[in-house]
Tab-separated table of C-alpha atoms and ligand atoms in Angstrom:
chain	number	residue	atom	x	y	z
A	1	MET	CA	101.286	-24.705	125.667
A	2	ALA	CA	103.654	-22.085	124.383
A	3	ASN	CA	106.616	-21.632	126.647
A	4	PHE	CA	105.852	-18.176	127.940
A	5	PHE	CA	108.721	-17.735	130.261
A	6	GLY	CA	111.682	-19.499	128.746
A	7	ASP	CA	112.857	-23.082	128.578
A	8	ASN	CA	113.575	-24.022	132.173
A	9	ILE	CA	112.120	-27.401	133.107
A	10	PHE	CA	111.092	-26.011	136.485
A	11	LYS	CA	110.009	-22.385	136.726
A	12	PHE	CA	109.570	-19.989	139.622
A	13	GLY	CA	107.263	-17.099	140.394
A	14	VAL	CA	107.469	-14.746	143.359
A	15	PHE	CA	103.993	-14.848	144.893
A	16	GLY	CA	102.247	-12.427	147.202
A	17	ILE	CA	104.639	-9.524	147.840
A	18	ASN	CA	101.851	-6.992	147.242
A	19	CYS	CA	100.101	-8.033	150.458
A	20	ALA	CA	101.161	-7.646	154.070
A	21	GLY	CA	101.904	-11.099	155.461
A	22	GLY	CA	102.518	-12.516	151.981
A	23	LEU	CA	101.318	-16.105	152.380
A	24	THR	CA	102.354	-16.486	156.007
A	25	PRO	CA	99.709	-16.173	158.733
A	26	SER	CA	102.323	-15.534	161.410
A	27	ILE	CA	102.806	-12.805	163.961
A	28	ALA	CA	106.613	-13.048	163.820
A	29	PRO	CA	107.839	-9.432	164.004
A	30	GLU	CA	109.963	-9.759	160.852
A	31	ARG	CA	106.924	-10.789	158.780
A	32	TRP	CA	106.375	-9.156	155.392
A	33	ARG	CA	104.995	-5.606	155.605
A	34	ALA	CA	104.405	-4.932	151.898
A	35	ASP	CA	106.485	-1.771	151.966
A	36	TRP	CA	106.690	-0.363	148.434
A	37	ASN	CA	110.480	0.066	148.347
A	38	GLU	CA	111.050	-3.455	149.656
A	39	MET	CA	108.617	-4.821	147.058
A	40	ALA	CA	110.532	-3.022	144.344
A	41	ASP	CA	113.831	-4.462	145.627
A	42	VAL	CA	112.410	-8.005	145.562
A	43	ALA	CA	111.124	-7.515	142.016
A	44	ARG	CA	114.538	-6.281	140.846
A	45	LEU	CA	116.346	-9.168	142.557
A	46	ALA	CA	114.003	-11.726	140.986
A	47	ASP	CA	114.296	-10.069	137.583
A	48	GLU	CA	118.080	-10.122	137.652
A	49	ALA	CA	118.185	-13.748	138.817
A	50	GLY	CA	116.055	-15.022	135.929
A	51	VAL	CA	112.971	-15.869	138.003
A	52	GLU	CA	110.148	-16.341	135.502
A	53	PHE	CA	107.315	-14.246	136.932
A	54	MET	CA	105.848	-12.047	139.639
A	55	LEU	CA	102.365	-13.053	140.829
A	56	PRO	CA	100.291	-10.852	143.127
A	57	ILE	CA	97.375	-11.786	145.387
A	58	ALA	CA	94.074	-10.018	144.720
A	59	LYS	CA	92.822	-8.907	148.129
A	60	TRP	CA	90.236	-6.500	149.518
A	61	HIS	CA	90.013	-7.688	153.111
A	62	GLY	CA	92.397	-8.879	155.814
A	63	LEU	CA	92.242	-12.103	157.793
A	64	GLY	CA	91.942	-10.340	161.146
A	65	GLY	CA	93.708	-11.964	164.091
A	66	LYS	CA	96.739	-10.280	165.670
A	67	ALA	CA	98.549	-9.546	162.394
A	68	ASP	CA	95.555	-8.821	160.139
A	69	MET	CA	97.401	-10.518	157.298
A	70	TRP	CA	96.393	-9.023	153.907
A	71	GLY	CA	94.751	-6.062	155.679
A	72	ARG	CA	97.228	-3.949	153.711
A	73	SER	CA	97.479	-4.794	150.013
A	74	PHE	CA	98.354	-3.101	146.739
A	75	GLU	CA	95.963	-3.392	143.780
A	76	THR	CA	97.404	-5.713	141.154
A	77	PHE	CA	96.974	-3.969	137.756
A	78	THR	CA	98.461	-0.709	138.975
A	79	GLN	CA	101.215	-2.560	140.833
A	80	ALA	CA	102.018	-4.524	137.663
A	81	ALA	CA	102.361	-1.354	135.579
A	82	ALA	CA	104.755	0.072	138.144
A	83	LEU	CA	106.796	-3.156	138.289
A	84	ALA	CA	107.013	-3.084	134.501
A	85	MET	CA	108.933	0.169	134.769
A	86	ILE	CA	111.609	-1.157	137.116
A	87	THR	CA	112.189	-4.640	135.656
A	88	ARG	CA	113.414	-5.826	132.269
A	89	ARG	CA	112.630	-9.489	131.644
A	90	ILE	CA	110.449	-11.030	134.292
A	91	GLY	CA	106.839	-11.946	133.444
A	92	ILE	CA	104.314	-9.819	135.316
A	93	PHE	CA	100.974	-11.310	136.224
A	94	VAL	CA	97.988	-9.352	137.425
A	95	THR	CA	95.451	-11.193	139.553
A	96	ALA	CA	91.862	-10.234	138.801
A	97	HIS	CA	88.645	-11.033	140.632
A	98	VAL	CA	86.450	-11.491	137.608
A	99	SER	CA	83.326	-10.647	139.561
A	100	LEU	CA	84.716	-7.190	140.338
A	101	ILE	CA	85.971	-5.929	136.991
A	102	THR	CA	84.345	-6.003	133.585
A	103	PRO	CA	85.963	-7.854	130.669
A	104	ALA	CA	86.306	-4.508	128.858
A	105	PHE	CA	88.194	-2.989	131.797
A	106	ALA	CA	90.448	-6.042	132.054
A	107	ALA	CA	91.210	-6.024	128.314
A	108	LYS	CA	92.311	-2.389	128.446
A	109	ALA	CA	94.224	-2.737	131.705
A	110	ILE	CA	96.125	-5.855	130.623
A	111	ALA	CA	97.038	-4.137	127.358
A	112	THR	CA	98.367	-1.198	129.371
A	113	VAL	CA	100.596	-3.478	131.476
A	114	ASP	CA	101.659	-5.418	128.402
A	115	HIS	CA	102.720	-2.332	126.457
A	116	ALA	CA	104.427	-0.810	129.485
A	117	SER	CA	106.376	-4.036	130.054
A	118	GLY	CA	107.203	-4.810	126.427
A	119	GLY	CA	104.961	-7.895	126.222
A	120	ARG	CA	105.421	-9.367	129.693
A	121	ALA	CA	101.853	-9.250	131.064
A	122	GLY	CA	99.867	-12.284	132.180
A	123	LEU	CA	96.397	-12.626	133.679
A	124	ASN	CA	95.655	-14.753	136.744
A	125	ILE	CA	91.894	-15.241	136.992
A	126	VAL	CA	90.391	-15.702	140.442
A	127	CYS	CA	86.695	-16.280	140.966
A	128	GLY	CA	86.737	-15.390	144.675
A	129	TRP	CA	86.095	-17.169	147.977
A	130	ASN	CA	85.698	-14.611	150.772
A	131	PRO	CA	82.239	-12.972	150.799
A	132	ASP	CA	83.613	-10.149	153.006
A	133	GLU	CA	85.901	-9.033	150.154
A	134	PHE	CA	82.978	-8.405	147.861
A	135	LYS	CA	80.763	-6.500	150.283
A	136	PRO	CA	82.654	-3.183	149.884
A	137	HIS	CA	81.916	-3.488	146.159
A	138	GLY	CA	78.204	-4.208	146.701
A	139	ILE	CA	78.577	-7.682	145.215
A	140	LYS	CA	77.308	-10.945	146.675
A	141	LEU	CA	79.691	-13.787	145.959
A	142	ASP	CA	77.972	-16.838	144.519
A	143	GLY	CA	80.242	-19.808	145.296
A	144	GLU	CA	78.107	-22.333	143.408
A	145	HIS	CA	78.046	-20.470	140.094
A	146	ARG	CA	81.314	-18.536	140.187
A	147	TYR	CA	82.909	-20.650	137.457
A	148	ASP	CA	79.838	-20.505	135.170
A	149	ARG	CA	79.947	-16.734	135.371
A	150	GLY	CA	83.754	-16.746	135.109
A	151	LEU	CA	83.555	-18.752	131.905
A	152	GLU	CA	81.231	-16.206	130.279
A	153	TRP	CA	83.495	-13.415	131.531
A	154	TYR	CA	86.498	-15.083	129.955
A	155	LYS	CA	84.769	-15.620	126.604
A	156	ILE	CA	83.958	-11.906	126.370
A	157	PHE	CA	87.499	-10.969	127.403
A	158	ALA	CA	89.010	-13.374	124.838
A	159	LYS	CA	86.753	-12.043	122.071
A	160	LEU	CA	87.782	-8.482	122.898
A	161	LEU	CA	91.430	-9.508	122.563
A	162	GLU	CA	90.749	-10.878	119.088
A	163	GLY	CA	90.541	-7.220	118.115
A	164	GLY	CA	87.530	-7.402	115.845
A	165	PRO	CA	84.823	-4.795	115.333
A	166	LYS	CA	82.321	-3.716	118.013
A	167	PHE	CA	80.061	-6.463	119.319
A	168	ASP	CA	77.249	-6.923	121.839
A	169	TRP	CA	76.984	-9.777	124.323
A	170	LYS	CA	73.808	-11.061	125.921
A	171	SER	CA	73.893	-14.209	128.026
A	172	GLN	CA	72.897	-15.467	131.460
A	173	TYR	CA	75.282	-13.235	133.406
A	174	PHE	CA	76.111	-10.375	131.027
A	175	ASP	CA	74.175	-7.889	128.919
A	176	LEU	CA	76.790	-5.659	127.269
A	177	GLU	CA	76.806	-3.389	124.235
A	178	GLY	CA	79.491	-1.876	122.045
A	179	LEU	CA	82.389	-4.064	123.153
A	180	VAL	CA	85.672	-3.166	121.497
A	181	THR	CA	89.225	-2.555	122.710
A	182	ASP	CA	92.300	-0.807	121.395
A	183	PRO	CA	95.229	-1.226	121.832
A	184	LEU	CA	95.523	-4.988	121.974
A	185	PRO	CA	98.312	-6.507	124.073
A	186	LEU	CA	101.544	-6.984	122.125
A	187	ARG	CA	100.978	-10.755	122.251
A	188	PRO	CA	98.211	-12.890	123.800
A	189	PRO	CA	98.765	-12.794	127.562
A	190	PRO	CA	99.189	-16.161	129.305
A	191	ILE	CA	96.085	-17.054	131.286
A	192	MET	CA	96.469	-18.575	134.729
A	193	SER	CA	93.590	-19.809	136.833
A	194	ALA	CA	94.079	-20.217	140.589
A	195	ALA	CA	91.853	-22.893	142.080
A	196	GLN	CA	91.802	-26.157	143.944
A	197	SER	CA	88.385	-27.770	143.458
A	198	GLY	CA	87.320	-30.104	140.665
A	199	ASP	CA	85.068	-27.323	139.353
A	200	GLY	CA	88.083	-25.036	139.310
A	201	GLN	CA	90.092	-27.643	137.411
A	202	SER	CA	87.360	-27.991	134.761
A	203	PHE	CA	87.309	-24.219	134.369
A	204	ALA	CA	91.091	-24.079	133.999
A	205	ALA	CA	91.020	-26.976	131.525
A	206	GLU	CA	88.726	-24.964	129.265
A	207	ILE	CA	90.390	-21.557	129.367
A	208	ALA	CA	93.809	-21.521	131.031
A	209	ASP	CA	97.418	-22.022	130.046
A	210	ILE	CA	98.326	-22.611	133.680
A	211	LEU	CA	96.410	-24.083	136.594
A	212	PHE	CA	97.849	-22.616	139.760
A	213	THR	CA	96.851	-24.898	142.575
A	214	SER	CA	97.641	-26.044	146.063
A	215	LEU	CA	100.041	-28.829	146.940
A	216	GLN	CA	99.643	-30.995	150.015
A	217	ASP	CA	100.536	-34.431	148.733
A	218	ILE	CA	102.775	-34.819	145.686
A	219	ASP	CA	100.997	-38.006	144.531
A	220	VAL	CA	97.560	-36.361	144.704
A	221	THR	CA	98.727	-33.324	142.729
A	222	SER	CA	100.460	-35.580	140.229
A	223	ARG	CA	97.096	-37.226	139.554
A	224	THR	CA	95.532	-33.744	139.305
A	225	VAL	CA	97.996	-32.981	136.505
A	226	GLN	CA	96.781	-36.090	134.623
A	227	THR	CA	93.097	-35.264	135.212
A	228	LEU	CA	93.578	-31.677	134.100
A	229	ARG	CA	95.428	-32.760	130.972
A	230	SER	CA	92.693	-35.198	129.951
A	231	LEU	CA	89.950	-32.611	130.617
A	232	ALA	CA	91.894	-30.003	128.669
A	233	ALA	CA	92.532	-32.327	125.733
A	234	ARG	CA	88.786	-32.165	125.008
A	235	HIS	CA	89.249	-28.437	124.424
A	236	GLY	CA	92.438	-28.931	122.442
A	237	ARG	CA	94.565	-27.489	125.226
A	238	LYS	CA	97.559	-28.626	127.284
A	239	PRO	CA	97.815	-26.468	130.391
A	240	ASP	CA	100.720	-26.587	132.813
A	241	VAL	CA	100.318	-26.947	136.546
A	242	TYR	CA	102.091	-24.684	139.013
A	243	VAL	CA	101.876	-25.090	142.767
A	244	GLN	CA	102.231	-23.049	145.891
A	245	THR	CA	105.511	-23.688	147.757
A	246	GLN	CA	107.020	-21.838	150.701
A	247	PHE	CA	110.724	-22.073	151.497
A	248	VAL	CA	112.779	-21.991	154.635
A	249	CYS	CA	116.328	-22.419	153.382
A	250	LYS	CA	119.321	-22.210	155.725
A	251	PRO	CA	122.920	-23.500	155.751
A	252	THR	CA	121.972	-26.370	158.091
A	253	ARG	CA	118.791	-28.438	158.320
A	254	LYS	CA	118.501	-27.672	162.021
A	255	GLU	CA	118.577	-23.924	161.482
A	256	ALA	CA	115.901	-24.218	158.812
A	257	GLU	CA	113.655	-26.444	160.916
A	258	ASP	CA	114.058	-24.248	163.990
A	259	TYR	CA	113.193	-21.123	162.018
A	260	ALA	CA	110.130	-22.740	160.425
A	261	HIS	CA	108.998	-23.940	163.845
A	262	TYR	CA	109.496	-20.488	165.322
A	263	TYR	CA	107.472	-18.553	162.787
A	264	ALA	CA	104.967	-21.083	161.498
A	265	VAL	CA	104.196	-23.002	164.709
A	266	GLU	CA	105.019	-20.836	167.740
A	267	MET	CA	104.033	-17.585	166.015
A	268	ALA	CA	101.097	-18.867	163.936
A	269	ASP	CA	98.077	-16.553	164.043
A	270	PRO	CA	95.220	-18.926	164.996
A	271	ASP	CA	92.407	-16.376	164.696
A	272	ALA	CA	93.420	-15.583	161.124
A	273	LEU	CA	93.450	-19.285	160.276
A	274	GLU	CA	90.061	-19.836	161.843
A	275	TYR	CA	88.594	-16.905	159.891
A	276	PHE	CA	90.165	-18.190	156.656
A	277	ALA	CA	88.715	-21.700	157.091
A	278	ARG	CA	85.268	-20.325	157.999
A	279	GLN	CA	85.066	-17.938	155.050
A	280	ARG	CA	86.559	-20.405	152.573
A	281	SER	CA	84.083	-23.101	153.697
A	282	SER	CA	81.137	-20.735	153.258
A	283	THR	CA	81.613	-20.614	149.481
A	284	MET	CA	82.665	-24.156	148.625
A	285	SER	CA	82.410	-25.189	145.003
A	286	LYS	CA	79.727	-27.710	144.055
A	287	SER	CA	82.379	-30.349	143.395
A	288	THR	CA	83.875	-29.857	146.880
A	289	LYS	CA	80.478	-30.176	148.551
A	290	GLY	CA	79.889	-33.340	146.545
A	291	GLY	CA	83.375	-34.756	147.239
A	292	GLY	CA	83.907	-34.953	143.477
A	293	SER	CA	87.646	-35.242	142.934
A	294	GLU	CA	90.589	-36.254	145.066
A	295	SER	CA	91.614	-32.619	145.461
A	296	ASP	CA	88.023	-31.714	146.471
A	297	ARG	CA	88.201	-34.300	149.226
A	298	GLU	CA	91.643	-33.093	150.276
A	299	LEU	CA	90.347	-29.506	150.409
A	300	ALA	CA	87.189	-30.401	152.357
A	301	ALA	CA	89.227	-32.362	154.913
A	302	THR	CA	91.663	-29.468	155.348
A	303	LEU	CA	88.896	-26.916	155.828
A	304	ALA	CA	87.132	-29.170	158.316
A	305	GLY	CA	90.372	-29.334	160.301
A	306	GLN	CA	90.626	-33.096	159.788
A	307	LYS	CA	94.119	-32.872	158.363
A	308	LYS	CA	96.694	-31.923	160.963
A	309	ARG	CA	99.091	-29.458	159.395
A	310	ARG	CA	102.714	-29.441	160.540
A	311	PHE	CA	103.066	-25.716	159.953
A	312	PRO	CA	99.765	-23.974	160.655
A	313	GLY	CA	101.483	-20.601	160.186
A	314	MET	CA	101.756	-21.260	156.438
A	315	MET	CA	98.640	-21.027	154.291
A	316	ALA	CA	96.600	-24.181	153.813
A	317	GLY	CA	97.494	-25.529	150.389
A	318	THR	CA	101.065	-24.255	150.553
A	319	TYR	CA	103.733	-26.953	150.488
A	320	PRO	CA	106.542	-26.233	152.965
A	321	ILE	CA	110.059	-26.982	151.726
A	322	ILE	CA	112.477	-26.691	154.600
A	323	GLY	CA	116.164	-27.483	154.817
A	324	THR	CA	119.560	-26.865	153.273
A	325	PRO	CA	119.909	-25.766	149.651
A	326	ASP	CA	120.553	-29.430	148.720
A	327	ASP	CA	117.396	-30.549	150.575
A	328	ILE	CA	115.385	-27.911	148.729
A	329	VAL	CA	116.614	-29.029	145.308
A	330	ALA	CA	115.960	-32.689	146.110
A	331	GLU	CA	112.350	-31.875	147.004
A	332	LEU	CA	111.873	-29.701	143.915
A	333	HIS	CA	113.170	-32.608	141.870
A	334	ARG	CA	110.371	-34.814	143.274
A	335	ILE	CA	107.800	-32.127	142.520
A	336	SER	CA	109.085	-31.698	138.988
A	337	ALA	CA	109.044	-35.477	138.426
A	338	ALA	CA	105.353	-35.432	139.368
A	339	GLY	CA	104.630	-33.421	136.212
A	340	ILE	CA	104.471	-30.011	137.906
A	341	SER	CA	106.005	-27.218	135.834
A	342	GLY	CA	106.840	-24.665	138.467
A	343	SER	CA	106.175	-23.272	141.902
A	344	THR	CA	106.026	-20.126	143.912
A	345	LEU	CA	108.789	-18.426	145.819
A	346	VAL	CA	107.201	-17.577	149.140
A	347	PHE	CA	109.112	-16.613	152.294
A	348	LEU	CA	108.249	-15.120	155.654
A	349	ASN	CA	110.311	-12.076	154.660
A	350	TYR	CA	111.044	-12.056	150.932
A	351	LEU	CA	113.779	-9.447	151.029
A	352	GLN	CA	115.697	-11.153	153.833
A	353	GLU	CA	115.416	-14.684	152.405
A	354	LEU	CA	115.320	-14.433	148.605
A	355	PRO	CA	119.015	-13.461	148.160
A	356	TYR	CA	120.213	-16.665	149.880
A	357	PHE	CA	117.797	-18.736	147.795
A	358	ILE	CA	119.075	-17.116	144.610
A	359	GLN	CA	122.692	-17.572	145.626
A	360	GLU	CA	122.495	-21.176	146.827
A	361	VAL	CA	119.462	-22.879	145.319
A	362	LEU	CA	119.403	-21.571	141.741
A	363	PRO	CA	122.948	-22.802	140.877
A	364	ARG	CA	122.042	-26.220	142.326
A	365	MET	CA	118.896	-26.265	140.200
A	366	GLU	CA	121.171	-25.754	137.194
A	367	LYS	CA	123.423	-28.626	138.242
A	368	ALA	CA	120.354	-30.809	138.735
A	369	GLY	CA	119.297	-30.038	135.148
A	370	LEU	CA	116.072	-28.320	136.231
A	371	ARG	CA	117.104	-24.850	135.140
A	372	SER	CA	119.721	-23.424	132.843
A	373	LYS	CA	122.164	-20.678	133.620
A	374	PHE	CA	120.510	-17.301	133.346
A	375	ALA	CA	122.418	-14.950	131.098
A	376	ALA	CA	121.655	-11.615	132.733
A	377	ALA	CA	122.897	-9.652	129.737
A	378	ALA	CA	120.865	-11.614	127.167
B	401	FMN	C1	97.161	-21.396	144.578
B	401	FMN	C2	95.950	-20.505	144.733
B	401	FMN	C3	96.085	-19.112	144.649
B	401	FMN	C4	94.965	-18.273	144.808
B	401	FMN	N1	95.094	-16.905	144.749
B	401	FMN	C5	94.002	-16.109	145.020
B	401	FMN	C6	94.085	-14.688	145.064
B	401	FMN	O1	95.102	-14.099	144.793
B	401	FMN	N2	92.973	-13.987	145.416
B	401	FMN	C7	91.791	-14.605	145.696
B	401	FMN	O2	90.823	-13.942	146.050
B	401	FMN	N3	91.684	-15.927	145.597
B	401	FMN	C8	92.746	-16.681	145.299
B	401	FMN	N4	92.616	-18.038	145.257
B	401	FMN	C9	91.287	-18.609	145.442
B	401	FMN	C10	90.741	-19.157	144.162
B	401	FMN	O3	90.778	-18.252	143.116
B	401	FMN	C11	89.311	-19.649	144.322
B	401	FMN	O4	88.419	-18.594	144.461
B	401	FMN	C12	89.171	-20.505	145.518
B	401	FMN	O5	90.239	-21.423	145.544
B	401	FMN	C13	87.840	-21.239	145.507
B	401	FMN	O6	87.733	-22.028	144.373
B	401	FMN	P1	87.987	-23.593	144.406
B	401	FMN	O7	86.970	-24.138	145.345
B	401	FMN	O8	87.801	-23.989	142.996
B	401	FMN	O9	89.360	-23.841	144.876
B	401	FMN	C14	93.715	-18.858	145.067
B	401	FMN	C15	93.592	-20.256	145.136
B	401	FMN	C16	94.685	-21.088	144.961
B	401	FMN	C17	94.492	-22.576	145.044
């Protein structure tokens, strides 16, 4: 694929600052509140440090429990346009539930973000998993067919971005007339697809530049990279794989482990986790129900509670990386060697923890040959 965000061997994206709780189902009092000014500060810090992209979570419903993680969340297109105004280089993804917005709306909105940001917009497609999020919109989520519908949605969206004359579209899920869009984005936006199941991988192989997926076991995800690449080759594509990582980085290993234990074990929000597993299980993909791929089986076992997780107060599918800056780089080296192109920067409190990560981990990534020095003035 084209190298959207520079030449670094291993890339980073800040994930989830638009939602209260970020990716951490914890009741620790210093958890992320999604305060606008703090979000803006994180975006500026990441921009100035050469982090490749910002990636929001699309959310319409909280997880309940004591913290009601995600109960407060900013909408992603409007947030992206605002971030475009206060940053200069960082890529800005929007995350769109394709069952909630029309392709014509998405084409116009992504063009708006792209023009406002000078060509830095990307689209993360999510097909949805929590039926409660769709009820306020009067939509019933269909877990079995979400990718079939998503594929049609994407084809209409992609045709709109070709910029041709008006066209109509009639197919199983859409009956649309007079489709046209102007302006076009300044350049084709990178397409990310966030999913874990085999069905989700097939979808990403057909349409995406990036599969954004979970990481539990580096060997399993390494094989997912191979599977995705061979599926994508049939469509003439070569998508990259990015994974979800969460960091606890401290000067000593003990400090890091103690802090992770405090917020992600002692302070984990069990009711939120139970609600997540229940809702996520209620809309399993066909391939997960059928135990199709290794990652389907991994997902099904996690949702059924068969896999004991060391840090329940981190989202299922997030890979915890805990330790000193040197420990962190060593682990990222293993992940990179598995064929994974990048991962997310997720912290309990982004504004408190990102500066140390930038100061200590990024220079070590340069020394390790995984990233090059970021020339802020370039
Ligand atoms: C790494 C990752 C990030 C995701 N981000 C979102 C999100 O922001 N909003 C959302 O509603 N779903 C999100 N999802 C859910 C997926 O889009 C998808 O609906 C869900 O994983 C079910 O599909 P699957 O069975 O193919 O994994 C994410 C999933 C993964 C694995």
